[in-house]
Coordinates of C-alpha atoms and ligand atoms in Angstrom, one line a residue:
M1 CA -16.5 30.1 14.5
V2 CA -15.6 26.7 15.4
L3 CA -15.6 24.6 12.6
Q4 CA -12.9 27.2 11.2
E5 CA -11.4 25.4 14.9
I6 CA -11.2 22.7 13.3
S7 CA -10.0 23.1 10.1
Q8 CA -6.1 25.1 11.9
A9 CA -6.6 21.9 14.6
L10 CA -6.6 19.5 11.1
Q11 CA -4.6 21.2 9.5
S12 CA -1.3 21.6 12.3
G13 CA -2.2 18.0 13.0
D14 CA -3.8 18.4 16.7
V15 CA -5.4 16.1 17.6
N16 CA -7.8 17.1 20.9
G17 CA -8.1 20.2 18.7
V18 CA -10.1 18.8 16.1
K19 CA -11.4 16.4 19.3
Q20 CA -12.7 19.7 20.9
G21 CA -14.3 20.9 18.2
V22 CA -16.2 18.2 17.1
Q23 CA -17.2 17.9 20.4
Q24 CA -18.6 21.3 20.6
A25 CA -19.7 21.6 16.9
L26 CA -22.5 18.6 18.0
N27 CA -23.1 19.7 21.4
S28 CA -24.1 23.0 19.6
N29 CA -26.6 21.3 17.3
I30 CA -24.2 21.4 14.0
E31 CA -25.2 19.1 11.6
P32 CA -22.3 16.0 11.1
R33 CA -22.2 17.2 7.1
V34 CA -21.5 20.6 7.7
V35 CA -18.8 19.5 11.2
L36 CA -17.5 16.9 7.7
Y37 CA -18.1 18.8 4.7
Q38 CA -16.8 22.6 6.4
G39 CA -14.5 21.2 9.2
L40 CA -13.4 17.9 8.6
L41 CA -12.9 17.1 4.7
S42 CA -12.3 21.1 3.6
A43 CA -9.2 20.7 6.2
M44 CA -8.1 17.5 4.6
E45 CA -8.6 19.2 1.1
T46 CA -6.5 21.8 1.4
V47 CA -3.5 19.9 2.8
G48 CA -3.7 17.5 -0.3
V49 CA -3.5 20.8 -2.7
K50 CA -0.3 21.4 -0.2
F51 CA 0.6 18.3 -0.4
K52 CA 1.0 18.4 -4.6
N53 CA 1.7 21.5 -4.2
N54 CA 5.5 21.0 -2.4
E55 CA 4.4 23.0 0.5
V56 CA 3.8 20.7 3.3
F57 CA 5.4 16.5 3.3
V58 CA 4.2 13.0 4.0
P59 CA 4.8 13.0 7.5
E60 CA 2.2 16.1 8.1
V61 CA 0.1 14.6 5.5
L62 CA 0.8 11.5 7.7
I63 CA -0.7 14.1 10.8
A64 CA -3.6 15.7 9.8
A65 CA -4.7 12.4 8.2
R66 CA -4.8 11.4 11.7
A67 CA -6.3 14.0 13.0
M68 CA -9.2 13.7 10.8
N69 CA -9.7 10.0 12.0
A70 CA -10.3 11.0 15.6
G71 CA -12.8 13.4 14.2
M72 CA -14.1 10.7 12.5
E73 CA -14.3 8.2 14.9
L74 CA -16.4 10.8 16.8
L75 CA -18.7 12.1 13.5
K76 CA -19.7 8.7 11.8
P77 CA -22.4 7.3 14.6
K78 CA -23.8 10.9 13.9
L79 CA -23.6 11.0 10.3
A80 CA -25.3 7.0 10.6
E81 CA -27.6 7.8 12.2
T82 CA -28.1 11.5 10.2
G83 CA -27.9 9.3 6.9
V84 CA -24.8 11.2 4.8
E85 CA -23.9 8.4 3.0
P86 CA -20.5 8.4 1.0
I87 CA -19.6 9.6 -2.7
G88 CA -18.4 6.4 -3.6
S89 CA -16.1 3.7 -2.8
V90 CA -12.5 1.7 -3.7
V91 CA -11.0 -1.2 -3.3
L92 CA -7.4 -0.3 -2.8
G93 CA -4.8 -2.8 -2.5
T94 CA -0.8 -3.7 -2.3
V95 CA -0.8 -6.5 -4.9
R96 CA 0.6 -9.6 -4.4
G97 CA 4.5 -9.8 -3.8
D98 CA 5.1 -6.7 -1.6
L99 CA 4.7 -5.5 1.0
H100 CA 5.3 -1.7 1.1
D101 CA 2.1 0.1 2.4
I102 CA 3.3 3.4 4.1
G103 CA 2.5 5.1 0.5
K104 CA -0.9 2.9 -0.4
N105 CA -2.3 4.2 3.3
L106 CA -2.0 8.1 2.9
V107 CA -3.3 7.1 -0.2
R108 CA -6.5 5.5 2.0
M109 CA -6.4 8.7 3.8
M110 CA -6.7 10.5 0.7
L111 CA -9.4 9.0 -0.6
E112 CA -11.2 8.8 3.3
G113 CA -10.8 12.6 3.3
A114 CA -12.4 12.9 -0.6
G115 CA -15.8 11.2 1.1
L116 CA -14.7 7.4 -0.3
S117 CA -15.3 4.7 1.8
V118 CA -12.9 1.9 1.0
F119 CA -12.2 -1.1 1.3
D120 CA -8.2 -1.6 2.0
L121 CA -7.6 -5.3 1.8
G122 CA -4.1 -4.7 2.5
V123 CA -0.2 -5.5 2.2
D124 CA 0.4 -8.4 -0.5
V125 CA -3.2 -8.7 -1.9
S126 CA -3.4 -11.5 -4.4
A127 CA -6.1 -11.2 -8.5
Q128 CA -8.4 -13.5 -6.6
Q129 CA -8.5 -11.3 -2.7
F130 CA -9.3 -8.3 -5.3
V131 CA -12.1 -9.1 -8.2
A132 CA -13.2 -11.0 -4.8
A133 CA -13.7 -7.9 -3.1
I134 CA -14.9 -7.2 -6.4
Q135 CA -18.1 -8.7 -6.2
K136 CA -18.0 -8.2 -2.8
H137 CA -18.6 -5.8 -2.0
N138 CA -19.2 -2.8 -5.9
P139 CA -17.2 0.2 -6.3
E140 CA -16.7 2.8 -8.7
I141 CA -13.1 2.3 -8.3
V142 CA -9.5 -0.2 -7.7
G143 CA -6.9 1.2 -6.8
L144 CA -3.5 -0.7 -7.0
S145 CA 0.2 -0.2 -5.6
A146 CA 2.9 -1.6 -6.0
L147 CA 6.6 -0.1 -5.2
L148 CA 8.7 -2.6 -6.4
T149 CA 9.8 -3.2 -10.4
T150 CA 9.0 -6.8 -9.4
T151 CA 6.3 -6.7 -8.2
M152 CA 5.0 -3.7 -10.8
G153 CA 3.8 -6.7 -13.4
E154 CA 1.1 -8.0 -11.1
M155 CA -1.4 -5.1 -11.6
K156 CA -1.6 -6.6 -15.4
S157 CA -3.0 -9.7 -14.4
V158 CA -5.0 -8.8 -11.8
I159 CA -6.6 -6.4 -15.1
E160 CA -6.7 -9.7 -17.0
A161 CA -8.3 -11.5 -13.6
I162 CA -10.5 -9.2 -13.6
E163 CA -11.5 -8.9 -16.8
A164 CA -12.0 -13.0 -17.0
A165 CA -14.4 -12.2 -14.1
G166 CA -16.2 -10.7 -16.2
L167 CA -16.3 -6.9 -14.4
R168 CA -13.8 -5.1 -16.3
G169 CA -16.4 -2.6 -17.9
K170 CA -17.8 -2.1 -13.6
V171 CA -15.2 -0.1 -12.7
K172 CA -12.4 1.8 -13.6
I173 CA -9.0 0.9 -12.0
M174 CA -6.2 3.2 -10.8
V175 CA -2.7 3.2 -10.0
G176 CA 0.4 3.9 -9.2
G177 CA 3.1 3.7 -6.2
A178 CA 7.3 4.9 -7.3
P179 CA 8.0 3.1 -9.7
V180 CA 4.7 3.1 -11.7
T181 CA 4.5 5.7 -14.5
S182 CA 1.8 6.9 -17.0
K183 CA 3.1 5.2 -19.8
F184 CA 3.0 1.8 -17.2
A185 CA 0.0 2.5 -16.8
Q186 CA -1.5 2.9 -20.5
E187 CA 0.8 0.3 -21.6
I188 CA -1.5 -2.3 -18.9
G189 CA -4.8 -1.0 -20.1
A190 CA -5.7 0.5 -16.7
D191 CA -7.9 4.0 -16.7
L192 CA -6.2 5.8 -14.4
Y193 CA -2.6 6.7 -13.0
A194 CA -2.7 9.5 -9.9
K195 CA 1.9 9.9 -8.9
D196 CA 0.3 10.4 -5.4
A197 CA -1.8 10.7 -2.5
A198 CA -3.1 13.9 -3.8
E199 CA -3.9 13.3 -6.9
A200 CA -5.5 9.9 -6.3
S201 CA -8.2 11.7 -4.4
F202 CA -8.7 14.0 -6.7
E203 CA -8.7 12.2 -10.0
A204 CA -10.9 9.3 -7.3
K205 CA -13.6 12.1 -6.5
K206 CA -13.6 13.2 -10.2
L207 CA -14.4 10.7 -11.3
V208 CA -17.2 9.8 -9.2
G209 CA -19.0 13.1 -9.0
Ligands
B1M301 CO1 11.4 -1.2 -0.3 N1 12.6 -0.5 -1.3 N2 12.1 -2.9 -0.1 N3 11.3 -1.7 2.4 N4 11.7 0.6 0.3 C1 11.6 0.9 -1.8 C2 10.5 0.5 -2.5 C3 13.4 0.4 -3.0 C4 13.4 1.5 -3.7 C5 14.7 1.0 -2.1 C6 16.5 1.4 -2.6 O1 16.4 -0.2 -3.0 N5 15.9 2.1 -2.6 C7 13.7 -0.5 -3.8 C8 12.6 -0.9 -4.5 C9 13.5 -1.2 -5.4 C10 12.8 -1.4 -6.8 O2 12.2 -2.4 -7.2 N6 12.3 -0.2 -7.9 C11 13.2 -2.4 -2.2 C12 13.1 -2.9 -2.0 C13 14.6 -3.5 -3.1 C14 12.7 -3.1 -0.9 C15 13.2 -5.0 -0.6 C16 12.7 -6.2 -1.5 C17 14.7 -5.2 0.3 C18 14.9 -6.3 0.5 O3 14.0 -7.3 1.7 N7 16.0 -6.3 0.6 C19 12.0 -5.3 0.7 C20 10.2 -6.2 -0.7 C21 9.2 -6.8 0.7 C22 8.0 -7.2 -0.2 O4 7.5 -6.3 -0.4 N8 7.7 -8.0 -0.4 C23 11.7 -3.7 1.0 C24 11.1 -3.8 2.8 C25 10.8 -2.6 3.4 C26 10.6 -2.7 4.6 C27 9.1 -3.9 5.0 C28 12.1 -3.0 4.7 C29 9.8 -1.6 4.2 C30 8.0 -0.9 3.9 C31 7.3 -1.4 5.2 C32 5.8 -0.6 4.8 O5 5.2 -0.7 3.5 N9 5.3 -1.5 6.0 C33 10.5 -0.9 3.2 C34 10.7 0.8 2.4 C35 9.3 2.0 3.7 C36 10.7 0.7 2.1 C37 11.2 2.3 1.1 C38 12.6 2.9 1.9 C39 10.2 4.2 1.4 C40 8.9 3.3 1.0 C41 7.9 4.5 1.1 O6 6.5 3.9 2.2 N10 7.9 6.4 0.8 C42 12.0 2.5 0.1 C43 13.3 3.8 -0.9 C44 12.3 4.8 -1.2 O7 12.0 5.2 -2.1 N11 12.9 6.0 -0.7 C45 12.6 1.6 0.0 C46 7.1 6.6 1.6 C47 5.5 6.3 0.6 C48 4.7 7.7 1.0 O8 6.5 6.9 -0.4 O9 5.2 4.6 -1.8 O10 6.2 6.1 -2.4 P1 5.7 5.8 -1.8 O11 3.8 6.1 -1.4 C49 2.8 7.9 -2.4 C50 3.0 7.3 -4.2 O12 4.5 6.4 -5.0 C51 1.3 7.3 -4.3 O13 1.5 7.9 -3.2 C52 2.3 7.7 -2.1 C53 1.9 9.0 -1.2 O14 2.3 9.3 -2.0 N12 1.2 5.4 -4.4 C54 0.3 5.9 -5.1 C55 1.9 4.6 -3.5 N13 0.3 3.9 -3.8 C56 0.0 4.2 -5.0 C57 -1.7 3.6 -6.0 C58 -1.8 5.3 -6.0 C59 -2.2 6.2 -6.7 C60 0.1 6.8 -6.0 O15 -4.0 4.3 -6.7 C61 -4.1 3.1 -6.3

């Protein structure tokens, strides 16, 4: 069945296989939302579980995510026509002073794979930029990434700025990155800590779900 072929192709990072499968499914009048959930997202979830269990690693997740994005490009216009809504939204960024984005990008891909829409602010994002993005996009979750012990403290500044702007009650704050721990997350008043991209997407999905 074509949905299984899409799933297999996605899990092995086969961009052309995913594209062909998605196109074939659309040509056969399979509903775009079925292609999305049963073809792409369930396969990405499987990759996420394997990543969590150390059965696959960062490169495999990245190529699977690239294949998912290729399939999404074909699906997006059809989904827009049939009105499939994302399950929630996340404002995401690497905090000010920090230029590391490989992990953050992986988190974004897994969140998108879980059906959330992500407003990715990039790297070196100031507290005020996070606040402005929350005001603009009204997300359920704000995700902060930091890879340096010297920039972890900036997460606290972002949380304080969100509080000062009167937005703290409106968003849940998720933090992560190699030096970040759940103890640190608690100390700075974050709501969620995720140790990796798979956990970030599970937690986010649980929260909005
Ligand atoms: Co940098 N760097 N780096 N670096 N770099 C580290 C982080 C470092 C540990 C290397 C080392 O010394 N052993 C060290 C930090 C030490 C510390 O503070 N504890 C370090 C340093 C010191 C520096 C510079 C200061 C070096 C210098 O210039 N003297 C400099 C700082 C620049 C800056 O940011 N201002 C610097 C620069 C760079 C490059 C630009 C060269 C490059 C970044 C390229 C890029 O990102 N586009 C780079 C890289 C690649 C690394 C290492 C080698 C790899 C990081 C990485 O991408 N890992 C890193 C050493 C290492 O980790 N082995 C190192 C793979 C990625 C998938 O994992 O980012 O941990 P990670 O993300 C994971 C989780 O942490 C989690 O999920 C991800 C996927 O599972 N996660 C979240 C991340 N964000 C999350 C958010 C969440 C939830 C989970 O919720 C929102």
